[in-house]
Coordinates of C-alpha atoms and ligand atoms in Angstrom, one line a residue:
X1 CA -63.7 118.9 -32.6
X2 CA -60.6 120.9 -33.1
X3 CA -57.3 120.5 -31.2
X4 CA -57.5 124.0 -29.8
X5 CA -57.2 124.5 -26.1
X6 CA -59.0 127.2 -24.2
X7 CA -57.1 128.3 -21.1
X8 CA -58.4 130.3 -18.2
X9 CA -56.2 131.9 -15.6
X10 CA -57.6 132.9 -12.2
X11 CA -56.9 135.9 -10.2
X12 CA -54.0 134.5 -8.2
X13 CA -52.4 133.4 -11.5
X14 CA -52.4 137.0 -12.7
X15 CA -51.9 138.8 -9.4
X16 CA -48.5 140.4 -10.4
X17 CA -45.7 140.5 -13.0
X18 CA -44.1 137.4 -11.6
X19 CA -47.3 135.4 -12.1
X20 CA -47.8 137.0 -15.6
X21 CA -44.4 135.5 -16.6
X22 CA -45.5 132.0 -15.5
X23 CA -48.7 132.4 -17.4
X24 CA -46.9 133.4 -20.6
X25 CA -44.6 130.4 -20.2
X26 CA -47.5 128.1 -20.0
X27 CA -49.5 129.6 -22.9
X28 CA -46.5 129.9 -25.3
X29 CA -45.3 126.4 -24.5
X30 CA -48.2 125.0 -26.6
X31 CA -49.4 126.7 -29.8
X32 CA -52.7 125.0 -29.4
X33 CA -53.4 127.2 -26.4
X34 CA -55.1 129.7 -28.7
X35 CA -57.7 131.4 -26.5
X36 CA -56.8 132.8 -23.1
X37 CA -59.5 133.9 -20.7
X38 CA -58.1 136.2 -17.9
X39 CA -59.4 137.2 -14.5
X40 CA -58.7 140.4 -12.7
X41 CA -55.5 140.5 -10.5
X42 CA -56.2 138.6 -7.3
X43 CA -54.4 138.4 -4.0
X44 CA -50.6 138.5 -4.0
X45 CA -50.5 137.4 -0.3
X46 CA -53.3 136.4 2.1
X47 CA -54.1 139.8 3.5
X48 CA -54.1 141.4 0.1
X49 CA -57.2 142.7 -1.6
X50 CA -58.5 141.5 -5.0
X51 CA -58.9 144.2 -7.7
X52 CA -62.5 143.1 -8.1
X53 CA -63.1 143.9 -4.4
X54 CA -61.3 147.2 -4.8
X55 CA -63.5 148.1 -7.7
X56 CA -66.7 147.3 -5.9
X57 CA -65.6 149.5 -2.9
X58 CA -64.5 152.3 -5.2
X59 CA -67.7 152.3 -7.1
X60 CA -69.8 152.2 -3.9
X61 CA -68.2 155.6 -3.1
X62 CA -68.7 156.9 -6.6
X63 CA -72.4 155.9 -6.5
X64 CA -72.8 157.7 -3.2
X65 CA -71.3 160.8 -4.8
X66 CA -68.3 160.6 -2.5
X67 CA -64.7 161.3 -3.5
X68 CA -63.3 158.0 -4.9
X69 CA -60.0 159.3 -6.4
X70 CA -57.7 157.7 -3.8
X71 CA -59.4 154.3 -4.2
X72 CA -59.1 154.6 -7.9
X73 CA -55.4 155.6 -7.8
X74 CA -54.7 152.4 -5.8
X75 CA -56.2 150.4 -8.6
X76 CA -54.3 152.2 -11.2
X77 CA -51.1 151.6 -9.3
X78 CA -51.6 147.8 -9.3
X79 CA -51.9 147.8 -13.1
X80 CA -49.1 150.3 -13.7
X81 CA -46.9 148.1 -11.4
X82 CA -47.5 145.1 -13.6
X83 CA -46.9 147.0 -16.8
X84 CA -43.7 148.5 -15.7
X85 CA -42.3 145.3 -14.2
X86 CA -43.0 143.5 -17.4
X87 CA -41.2 146.3 -19.3
X88 CA -44.2 146.8 -21.6
X89 CA -44.6 149.7 -23.9
X90 CA -48.2 150.2 -23.0
X91 CA -50.2 152.9 -21.3
X92 CA -53.6 152.5 -19.8
X93 CA -54.0 156.2 -19.0
X94 CA -56.8 156.8 -21.5
X95 CA -58.7 153.8 -20.2
X96 CA -58.3 155.0 -16.6
X97 CA -59.7 158.4 -17.6
X98 CA -62.7 156.8 -19.4
X99 CA -63.4 154.5 -16.5
X100 CA -63.2 157.2 -13.9
X101 CA -65.6 159.3 -15.9
X102 CA -68.0 156.4 -16.2
X103 CA -67.8 155.9 -12.4
X104 CA -68.7 159.5 -11.9
X105 CA -71.6 159.1 -14.2
X106 CA -72.8 156.0 -12.3
X107 CA -72.2 153.4 -15.1
X108 CA -73.3 150.6 -12.7
X109 CA -71.8 148.2 -10.3
X110 CA -71.4 145.4 -12.9
X111 CA -69.6 147.7 -15.3
X112 CA -67.3 148.8 -12.4
X113 CA -66.4 145.2 -11.4
X114 CA -65.9 144.1 -15.1
X115 CA -63.1 146.6 -15.5
X116 CA -60.8 144.4 -13.4
X117 CA -60.7 141.7 -16.1
X118 CA -60.9 144.2 -19.0
X119 CA -57.8 146.1 -18.0
X120 CA -55.9 142.9 -17.0
X121 CA -56.7 141.3 -20.4
X122 CA -55.4 144.3 -22.3
X123 CA -52.1 143.9 -20.5
X124 CA -51.9 140.2 -21.0
X125 CA -52.8 140.5 -24.7
X126 CA -50.0 143.0 -25.1
X127 CA -47.5 140.8 -23.3
X128 CA -48.4 137.7 -25.3
X129 CA -48.8 139.7 -28.5
X130 CA -52.3 138.1 -28.9
X131 CA -55.5 139.9 -30.1
X132 CA -57.8 141.3 -27.5
X133 CA -61.5 140.4 -27.8
X134 CA -63.9 142.4 -25.6
X135 CA -66.7 140.0 -24.6
X136 CA -69.2 142.9 -24.3
X137 CA -70.0 142.4 -28.0
X138 CA -70.2 138.6 -27.9
X139 CA -71.2 137.2 -24.6
X140 CA -74.9 138.1 -24.3
X141 CA -77.5 138.0 -21.6
X142 CA -81.3 138.0 -22.3
X143 CA -83.7 140.7 -21.2
X144 CA -84.4 138.7 -18.0
X145 CA -80.7 138.8 -17.1
X146 CA -80.2 135.1 -17.9
X147 CA -77.1 134.2 -19.9
X148 CA -78.0 133.3 -23.5
X149 CA -75.8 130.5 -24.7
X150 CA -77.2 130.1 -28.2
X151 CA -76.9 133.8 -29.1
X152 CA -73.5 133.9 -27.6
X153 CA -72.2 131.0 -29.6
X154 CA -73.6 132.5 -32.8
X155 CA -71.8 135.8 -32.2
X156 CA -68.6 134.5 -30.6
X157 CA -67.7 131.6 -32.8
X158 CA -67.2 133.7 -36.0
X159 CA -65.3 136.2 -34.0
X160 CA -62.9 133.6 -32.6
X161 CA -62.3 132.2 -36.1
X162 CA -60.8 135.5 -37.1
X163 CA -58.1 135.3 -34.5
X164 CA -55.3 132.8 -34.4
X165 CA -54.6 133.7 -30.8
X166 CA -56.6 136.0 -28.5
X167 CA -57.1 137.1 -24.9
X168 CA -60.7 137.5 -23.7
X169 CA -61.6 139.1 -20.3
X170 CA -63.6 136.8 -18.1
X171 CA -66.6 137.5 -15.8
X172 CA -68.8 139.7 -18.0
X173 CA -70.9 140.2 -21.1
X174 CA -73.7 142.5 -22.0
X175 CA -77.4 142.9 -21.9
X176 CA -79.6 143.4 -25.0
X177 CA -79.2 147.2 -24.5
X178 CA -75.4 146.8 -24.4
X179 CA -75.0 147.6 -20.7
X180 CA -72.4 145.5 -19.0
X181 CA -73.5 142.5 -16.9
X182 CA -71.3 140.2 -14.9
X183 CA -71.7 136.6 -13.8
X184 CA -71.7 136.0 -10.1
X185 CA -68.4 136.0 -8.2
X186 CA -65.8 133.7 -9.6
X187 CA -67.5 134.0 -13.0
X188 CA -64.4 134.0 -15.2
X189 CA -64.6 130.2 -14.9
X190 CA -68.0 130.5 -16.7
X191 CA -66.5 132.6 -19.5
X192 CA -63.7 130.1 -20.0
X193 CA -66.3 127.4 -20.4
X194 CA -68.3 129.5 -22.9
X195 CA -65.2 130.3 -25.0
X196 CA -64.3 126.6 -25.0
X197 CA -67.7 125.7 -26.2
X198 CA -67.8 128.4 -28.9
X199 CA -64.3 127.5 -30.1
X200 CA -65.3 123.8 -30.0
X201 CA -62.1 123.2 -28.1
X202 CA -60.6 119.8 -27.4
X203 CA -60.1 120.8 -23.7
X204 CA -60.8 123.6 -21.3
X205 CA -57.8 124.1 -19.0
X206 CA -58.6 126.1 -15.9
X207 CA -55.3 127.3 -14.3
X208 CA -55.4 128.2 -10.6
X209 CA -53.3 128.0 -7.5
X210 CA -53.9 124.4 -6.4
X211 CA -52.9 121.2 -8.2
X212 CA -56.4 120.3 -9.1
X213 CA -59.6 119.7 -7.3
X214 CA -58.5 118.4 -3.9
X215 CA -60.4 115.8 -1.9
X216 CA -61.4 118.5 0.5
X217 CA -60.8 122.2 1.2
X218 CA -57.0 122.8 1.8
X219 CA -57.9 125.4 4.4
X220 CA -59.4 122.6 6.6
X221 CA -57.1 119.7 5.9
X222 CA -53.3 120.2 5.3
X223 CA -52.3 119.1 1.9
X224 CA -55.3 117.0 0.9
X225 CA -54.7 114.8 -2.1
X226 CA -55.8 115.9 -5.5
X227 CA -58.6 114.1 -7.3
X228 CA -57.3 112.7 -10.6
X229 CA -60.6 112.2 -12.3
X230 CA -64.0 113.5 -11.3
X231 CA -67.4 113.4 -13.2
X232 CA -69.4 116.5 -13.9
X233 CA -72.1 115.2 -11.6
X234 CA -69.8 114.6 -8.7
X235 CA -68.2 118.0 -9.2
X236 CA -71.6 119.7 -9.3
X237 CA -72.5 118.2 -6.0
X238 CA -69.2 119.4 -4.5
X239 CA -69.3 122.8 -6.0
X240 CA -72.9 123.4 -4.9
X241 CA -71.9 122.4 -1.4
X242 CA -69.1 125.0 -1.3
X243 CA -66.0 123.6 -2.9
X244 CA -65.5 126.7 -4.9
X245 CA -62.5 125.9 -7.0
X246 CA -64.7 126.1 -10.0
X247 CA -67.8 128.2 -10.4
X248 CA -70.8 125.8 -10.3
X249 CA -72.2 127.1 -13.6
X250 CA -68.9 126.6 -15.4
X251 CA -69.9 123.0 -16.1
X252 CA -73.0 123.6 -18.3
X253 CA -71.6 125.1 -21.5
X254 CA -68.9 122.4 -22.0
X255 CA -70.9 119.5 -20.6
X256 CA -73.3 119.0 -23.5
X257 CA -70.4 119.2 -26.0
X258 CA -68.4 116.6 -24.0
X259 CA -65.4 119.0 -23.6
X260 CA -63.4 117.9 -20.6
X261 CA -62.1 120.5 -18.0
X262 CA -58.6 120.1 -16.6
X263 CA -57.9 122.0 -13.4
X264 CA -54.2 122.9 -13.3
X265 CA -51.7 124.7 -11.1
X266 CA -50.0 127.8 -12.5
X267 CA -47.3 127.5 -9.9
X268 CA -46.7 123.8 -10.6
X269 CA -47.4 123.3 -14.3
X270 CA -45.8 119.8 -14.2
X271 CA -48.6 118.4 -12.1
X272 CA -51.4 116.8 -14.1
X273 CA -54.2 118.3 -12.1
X274 CA -57.8 117.1 -12.1
X275 CA -59.7 115.9 -15.2
X276 CA -63.4 116.7 -15.1
X277 CA -65.2 114.4 -17.5
X278 CA -68.8 113.3 -18.5
X279 CA -68.5 109.7 -17.4
X280 CA -65.6 107.8 -15.8
X281 CA -64.9 104.2 -15.9
X282 CA -61.7 104.7 -14.0
X283 CA -62.2 103.5 -10.5
X284 CA -61.6 106.3 -8.1
X285 CA -58.6 105.8 -5.8
X286 CA -60.8 105.8 -2.7
X287 CA -64.5 105.0 -2.0
X288 CA -65.2 108.7 -1.9
X289 CA -64.2 111.3 -4.5
X290 CA -64.5 114.4 -2.4
X291 CA -65.9 116.2 0.7
X292 CA -67.4 119.7 0.8
X293 CA -69.6 121.6 3.1
X294 CA -71.5 124.7 4.1
X295 CA -71.9 126.6 7.3
X296 CA -74.5 129.2 8.3
X297 CA -77.6 127.1 8.0
X298 CA -80.7 126.6 10.0
X299 CA -83.2 123.8 10.2
X300 CA -86.9 124.3 10.4
X301 CA -88.0 121.1 12.2
X302 CA -91.6 120.1 11.8
X303 CA -93.3 117.2 13.6
X304 CA -96.8 115.9 13.2
X305 CA -98.2 112.5 13.8
X306 CA -99.2 110.7 10.6
X307 CA -97.9 113.5 8.4
X308 CA -97.1 111.0 5.7
X309 CA -100.7 110.2 5.2
X310 CA -101.7 113.8 4.9
X311 CA -102.0 114.7 1.2
X312 CA -100.0 117.7 0.2
X313 CA -98.2 118.1 3.5
X314 CA -94.7 118.6 2.0
X315 CA -96.1 120.9 -0.7
X316 CA -97.8 123.1 1.9
X317 CA -94.7 123.5 3.9
X318 CA -92.7 124.4 0.8
X319 CA -95.5 126.9 -0.2
X320 CA -94.9 128.6 3.1
X321 CA -91.2 129.1 2.1
X322 CA -92.0 130.0 -1.4
X323 CA -94.4 132.7 -0.3
X324 CA -91.6 134.3 1.6
X325 CA -89.1 134.0 -1.2
X326 CA -87.0 131.4 0.7
X327 CA -85.0 128.7 -1.1
X328 CA -84.2 125.5 0.7
X329 CA -80.9 123.6 0.7
X330 CA -82.0 120.2 1.7
X331 CA -85.1 118.5 3.0
X332 CA -84.5 115.3 5.0
X333 CA -87.7 113.6 6.3
X334 CA -88.8 110.8 8.5
X335 CA -92.2 109.2 9.1
X336 CA -93.6 111.9 11.4
X337 CA -90.9 114.5 11.1
X338 CA -89.6 116.7 8.4
X339 CA -86.8 119.3 8.3
X340 CA -86.2 122.0 5.8
X341 CA -82.6 123.3 5.8
X342 CA -82.2 126.9 4.8
X343 CA -79.6 129.7 4.9
X344 CA -79.7 131.4 8.3
X345 CA -79.1 134.8 6.7
X346 CA -82.0 134.3 4.3
X347 CA -84.3 133.0 7.0
X348 CA -83.9 135.6 9.7
X349 CA -85.7 138.5 8.1
X350 CA -88.8 136.3 7.3
X351 CA -88.6 133.8 10.1
X352 CA -91.8 134.7 11.9
X353 CA -93.8 135.0 8.7
X354 CA -92.6 131.6 7.5
X355 CA -93.4 129.9 10.9
X356 CA -96.8 131.5 11.0
X357 CA -97.5 130.3 7.5
X358 CA -96.4 126.8 8.2
X359 CA -98.6 126.7 11.4
X360 CA -101.5 128.0 9.4
X361 CA -101.1 125.6 6.5
X362 CA -100.2 122.3 8.2
X363 CA -101.0 122.7 11.9
X364 CA -97.9 120.8 13.1
X365 CA -97.7 119.3 16.6
X366 CA -94.3 120.8 17.1
X367 CA -92.4 123.4 15.2
X368 CA -88.9 124.8 15.9
X369 CA -85.9 126.5 14.3
X370 CA -82.5 125.2 15.0
X371 CA -79.6 127.5 14.1
X372 CA -75.8 127.1 13.8
X373 CA -75.9 124.1 11.5
X374 CA -73.5 123.0 8.9
X375 CA -74.0 120.4 6.1
X376 CA -71.2 118.2 4.8
X377 CA -71.5 116.3 1.5
X378 CA -69.5 113.2 1.0
X379 CA -69.5 112.5 -2.7
X380 CA -68.3 109.6 -4.8
X381 CA -69.3 107.4 -7.7
X382 CA -67.5 104.6 -5.9
X383 CA -70.1 104.6 -3.1
X384 CA -72.6 102.7 -5.2
X385 CA -70.4 99.6 -5.1
X386 CA -69.0 100.0 -1.6
X387 CA -71.0 98.8 1.3
X388 CA -71.4 100.5 4.7
X389 CA -70.2 103.9 3.7
X390 CA -72.7 105.7 5.9
X391 CA -71.8 103.4 8.7
X392 CA -68.1 104.2 8.4
X393 CA -68.9 108.0 8.4
X394 CA -71.0 107.5 11.5
X395 CA -68.4 105.6 13.4
X396 CA -65.6 108.1 12.4
X397 CA -67.7 111.0 13.7
X398 CA -68.7 109.2 16.9
X399 CA -65.0 108.4 17.4
X400 CA -64.2 112.1 17.1
X401 CA -67.0 112.8 19.6
X402 CA -69.1 114.7 17.0
X403 CA -72.9 114.6 17.3
X404 CA -74.5 113.8 14.0
X405 CA -77.8 115.7 13.7
X406 CA -78.8 114.3 10.4
X407 CA -77.6 111.9 7.8
X408 CA -79.2 111.4 4.4
X409 CA -78.2 109.4 1.3
X410 CA -79.2 110.9 -2.1
X411 CA -81.2 108.5 -4.3
X412 CA -78.5 108.5 -6.9
X413 CA -76.2 107.0 -4.2
X414 CA -73.7 109.5 -5.3
X415 CA -73.7 111.5 -2.1
X416 CA -74.3 111.3 1.6
X417 CA -75.3 114.5 3.4
X418 CA -74.5 114.9 7.1
X419 CA -75.7 117.7 9.4
X420 CA -73.5 118.8 12.3
X421 CA -73.2 121.8 14.6
X422 CA -71.3 124.7 13.0
X423 CA -68.6 124.4 15.7
X424 CA -68.0 120.8 14.7
X425 CA -67.7 121.4 11.0
X426 CA -63.9 121.4 10.5
X427 CA -63.4 118.5 12.9
X428 CA -66.1 116.5 11.1
X429 CA -64.5 117.1 7.6
X430 CA -61.1 116.1 9.0
X431 CA -62.5 112.9 10.6
X432 CA -64.2 111.9 7.3
X433 CA -61.0 112.6 5.3
X434 CA -59.0 110.5 7.7
X435 CA -61.2 107.5 7.6
X436 CA -61.5 107.3 3.8
X437 CA -58.2 108.8 2.6
X438 CA -55.5 109.4 5.2
X439 CA -55.7 105.9 6.8
X440 CA -56.0 104.2 3.4
X441 CA -52.5 105.2 2.2
Ligands
ADP501 P1 -58.9 131.4 -9.0 O1 -58.6 132.7 -8.5 O2 -57.8 130.7 -9.8 O3 -60.2 131.4 -9.7 P2 -60.2 130.4 -6.6 O4 -59.7 131.1 -5.4 O5 -61.5 130.7 -7.2 O6 -59.1 130.5 -7.7 O7 -60.2 128.8 -6.4 C1 -59.0 128.1 -5.9 C2 -59.1 128.0 -4.4 O8 -60.2 127.2 -4.0 C3 -57.9 127.3 -3.8 O9 -56.9 128.2 -3.5 C4 -58.5 126.7 -2.4 O10 -58.2 127.6 -1.4 C5 -60.0 126.7 -2.6 N1 -60.6 125.4 -2.5 C6 -61.8 125.1 -1.7 N2 -62.1 123.8 -1.8 C7 -61.1 123.2 -2.6 C8 -61.0 121.9 -3.0 N3 -61.8 120.9 -2.7 N4 -59.9 121.7 -3.8 C9 -59.1 122.7 -4.2 N5 -59.2 123.9 -3.8 C10 -60.2 124.2 -3.0
LIG502 N1 -62.7 138.7 -10.6 C1 -64.0 138.1 -10.4 C2 -64.2 137.8 -8.9 O1 -63.3 138.1 -8.2 C3 -64.3 136.9 -11.3 C4 -63.3 135.8 -11.1 O2 -62.2 135.9 -10.5 O3 -63.6 134.7 -11.7 O4 -65.2 137.2 -8.5
MG503 MG1 -62.2 131.3 -9.1

């Protein structure tokens, strides 16, 4: 392992010239920060629009054959504003002309979105005086659209070796036929992880606008405490349940190589942030490591006497979902009852067909759909040792007059999942935070 650091800066860290200056200070403070992965400019204030969203909207017009020039000019202005405020001797005019032309020729939605990081990285490379590496030639997806790690490492590693310092746009790569393909939203985190792996970095620093992974979403609890150390597994549970500080797929490329991820705050570089590691012997400060949750869920509740003794019952229920292309989030079960929790948006178009199929396959005594559900995951490696964690959650929620619809402990004892009504979601997260964190200080 080398002592290189790969650093990724998110959209808010590169939203305007002022943020670019902070980024340069951070990067240039340590010569080991050799490879920089950049996002597209994000929001400068809460009602602002991210460049990526502007590009999607602009391209939607282009694809419809509508006039998109005003939308495109607004995008150009954001970049030109950054360039002029930084006093750079750089013009993106040629790039703008090419991109506009590609839009008019319907180069594709992924291509359109990818230009956000592409253009921003050209500016950042010029500002830092680093090389620019276009990931289109190095980050590869297979024919099936699945990211190909092996191929990518074999192409990217020798390319990185040629540059002492480089900026690499996040969020995209290319298909075998060289068309651009993006990761899902927030995918620059994934690029950072891939570059860290290809460079065999000592650490992957992910710079954002919060001082690490916080115990819960700062939009729900004011100033929640940051988590100092979290394991990949804990993080994955939280990320999957909606704590979107880091893209959930960003863990895989670095995980097998044992490269830690450090979440840091561009606006407070002195804070140590959160270390994400393979295993941690460090006791967590609290019984729980973090809380996250998802709204917009529905439960399909199935009751049938003696269902447990009926061979293949669960499989038949899941087949009914599979046949309708429906994924499930969670599946708590009792002796004679079983619930399958799914996304409401995904369920609605196929609801009748799913219910008919379940009736046909397992002939339940009772079958109903319950909407407006939220799930909350309470995650922590410390829960294995602590007793009565579920009990404490129950009493905290009862105290806050919140009705618990479901509670389920994962077999790894790493998480407890709680189902509540959507309207109780925020209050439930607060109550759990209070009982495990706020009142422990
Ligand atoms: P970036 O643009 O740097 O990639 P993101 O917006 O993707 O940043 O992620 C950072 C944001 O994630 C924070 O500003 C915060 O609002 C949100 N967030 C949600 N849950 C958490 C959490 N548990 N800890 C920290 N931030 C969280
Ligand atoms: N710019 C992309 C997005 O907004 C990717 C990223 O920010 O990570 O989703
Ligand atoms: Mg992000």
